[in-house]
Amino acid sequence: MTIKELQSTVDGWIQVHGVRYFNELTNTALLVEEVGEVARIMARTYGEQSFKASDKDKNLGDELADVLFVLTCIANQTGIDLEKAMQDNLAKKTNRDKDRHKNNDKLTGQ
């Protein structure tokens, strides 16, 4: 699925099942909530926190998909072409950071 297809699929789902998009502020709050759920899994799986019984059935892939869904909703309702935005963003990073990480002793171990 391309990013354009993702945006179209999410829009179709909203039209059929969601009635309408939540407003932008609500979706921003939902995005933060979903990122928090990802952080919770990461802290328990890769960090030092232990799992609670209520955390046992949480799935990182599902939570990342929740983040992507809400992010896509925000892009759709604000008229952002995520595919173009991502291409532009990668070009910016490439230009800005073309040598930065290669010269980072913390990353290269030198």
Short mmCIF file of C-alpha atoms in Angstrom, two decimals:
data_model
loop_
_atom_site.label_atom_id
_atom_site.label_comp_id
_atom_site.label_asym_id
_atom_site.label_seq_id
_atom_site.Cartn_x
_atom_site.Cartn_y
_atom_site.Cartn_z
CA MET A 1 0.00 0.00 0.00
CA THR A 2 1.40 3.39 -0.94
CA ILE A 3 1.03 6.38 1.31
CA LYS A 4 -1.52 7.83 -1.14
CA GLU A 5 -3.47 4.57 -0.96
CA LEU A 6 -3.28 4.67 2.83
CA GLN A 7 -4.70 8.19 2.89
CA SER A 8 -7.50 7.15 0.53
CA THR A 9 -8.27 3.98 2.49
CA VAL A 10 -8.42 5.82 5.80
CA ASP A 11 -10.66 8.49 4.26
CA GLY A 12 -12.99 5.79 2.92
CA TRP A 13 -13.11 4.09 6.31
CA ILE A 14 -13.97 7.38 8.00
CA GLN A 15 -16.76 8.07 5.47
CA VAL A 16 -18.30 4.60 5.95
CA HIS A 17 -17.63 3.77 9.61
CA GLY A 18 -16.54 6.94 11.33
CA VAL A 19 -19.36 9.24 10.20
CA ARG A 20 -16.87 12.14 9.99
CA TYR A 21 -13.39 13.07 11.13
CA PHE A 22 -12.99 14.18 14.71
CA ASN A 23 -11.85 17.79 14.74
CA GLU A 24 -8.16 18.53 14.43
CA LEU A 25 -7.64 19.23 18.12
CA THR A 26 -9.36 15.99 19.14
CA ASN A 27 -7.27 14.02 16.65
CA THR A 28 -4.11 15.66 17.97
CA ALA A 29 -5.03 14.57 21.49
CA LEU A 30 -5.77 11.07 20.17
CA LEU A 31 -2.38 10.99 18.44
CA VAL A 32 -0.64 11.85 21.70
CA GLU A 33 -2.66 9.15 23.48
CA GLU A 34 -1.69 6.54 20.88
CA VAL A 35 1.99 7.53 21.03
CA GLY A 36 1.74 7.12 24.80
CA GLU A 37 0.52 3.56 24.31
CA VAL A 38 3.52 2.86 22.08
CA ALA A 39 5.81 4.38 24.74
CA ARG A 40 4.25 2.15 27.40
CA ILE A 41 4.98 -1.00 25.38
CA MET A 42 8.52 0.17 24.60
CA ALA A 43 9.24 0.96 28.27
CA ARG A 44 8.04 -2.48 29.33
CA THR A 45 9.58 -4.46 26.47
CA TYR A 46 12.91 -2.68 26.02
CA GLY A 47 13.14 -0.57 29.16
CA GLU A 48 13.21 -1.31 32.84
CA GLN A 49 9.50 -1.25 33.64
CA SER A 50 7.75 -4.54 34.27
CA PHE A 51 4.52 -5.55 32.58
CA LYS A 52 1.23 -5.21 34.40
CA ALA A 53 -1.44 -7.83 33.84
CA SER A 54 -3.39 -5.28 31.76
CA ASP A 55 -0.35 -4.81 29.47
CA LYS A 56 0.13 -8.45 28.53
CA ASP A 57 -2.14 -8.42 25.46
CA LYS A 58 -0.77 -5.15 24.02
CA ASN A 59 0.75 -5.50 20.56
CA LEU A 60 3.39 -3.05 19.35
CA GLY A 61 2.42 -3.44 15.69
CA ASP A 62 -1.23 -2.74 16.45
CA GLU A 63 -0.34 0.33 18.51
CA LEU A 64 1.98 1.66 15.79
CA ALA A 65 -0.86 1.18 13.30
CA ASP A 66 -3.12 3.21 15.61
CA VAL A 67 -0.55 6.03 15.53
CA LEU A 68 -0.35 5.84 11.73
CA PHE A 69 -4.16 5.84 11.42
CA VAL A 70 -4.62 8.99 13.51
CA LEU A 71 -1.65 10.69 11.84
CA THR A 72 -3.22 9.90 8.48
CA CYS A 73 -6.55 11.33 9.65
CA ILE A 74 -4.83 14.58 10.61
CA ALA A 75 -3.08 14.75 7.24
CA ASN A 76 -6.33 14.09 5.38
CA GLN A 77 -8.34 16.69 7.22
CA THR A 78 -5.65 19.36 6.89
CA GLY A 79 -4.99 18.72 3.19
CA ILE A 80 -1.49 17.29 3.57
CA ASP A 81 -0.21 14.90 0.91
CA LEU A 82 1.87 12.67 3.18
CA GLU A 83 3.71 11.07 0.30
CA LYS A 84 4.96 14.44 -0.97
CA ALA A 85 5.61 15.65 2.58
CA MET A 86 7.72 12.56 3.27
CA GLN A 87 9.68 12.94 0.03
CA ASP A 88 10.34 16.61 0.83
CA ASN A 89 11.31 15.74 4.40
CA LEU A 90 13.77 13.05 3.30
CA ALA A 91 15.34 15.47 0.82
CA LYS A 92 15.73 18.04 3.60
CA LYS A 93 17.31 15.48 5.94
CA THR A 94 19.62 14.20 3.21
CA ASN A 95 20.86 17.68 2.42
CA ARG A 96 21.25 18.68 6.07
CA ASP A 97 22.64 15.42 7.46
CA LYS A 98 24.54 13.87 4.52
CA ASP A 99 27.76 13.68 6.59
CA ARG A 100 26.56 14.47 10.10
CA HIS A 101 25.85 10.90 11.24
CA LYS A 102 28.88 9.43 9.45
CA ASN A 103 31.05 11.84 11.47
CA ASN A 104 29.35 11.11 14.82
CA ASP A 105 31.76 9.18 17.04
CA LYS A 106 28.82 8.10 19.20
CA LEU A 107 27.37 6.22 16.22
CA THR A 108 30.52 4.99 14.53
CA GLY A 109 32.29 3.87 17.71
CA GLN A 110 35.47 5.75 16.82
#
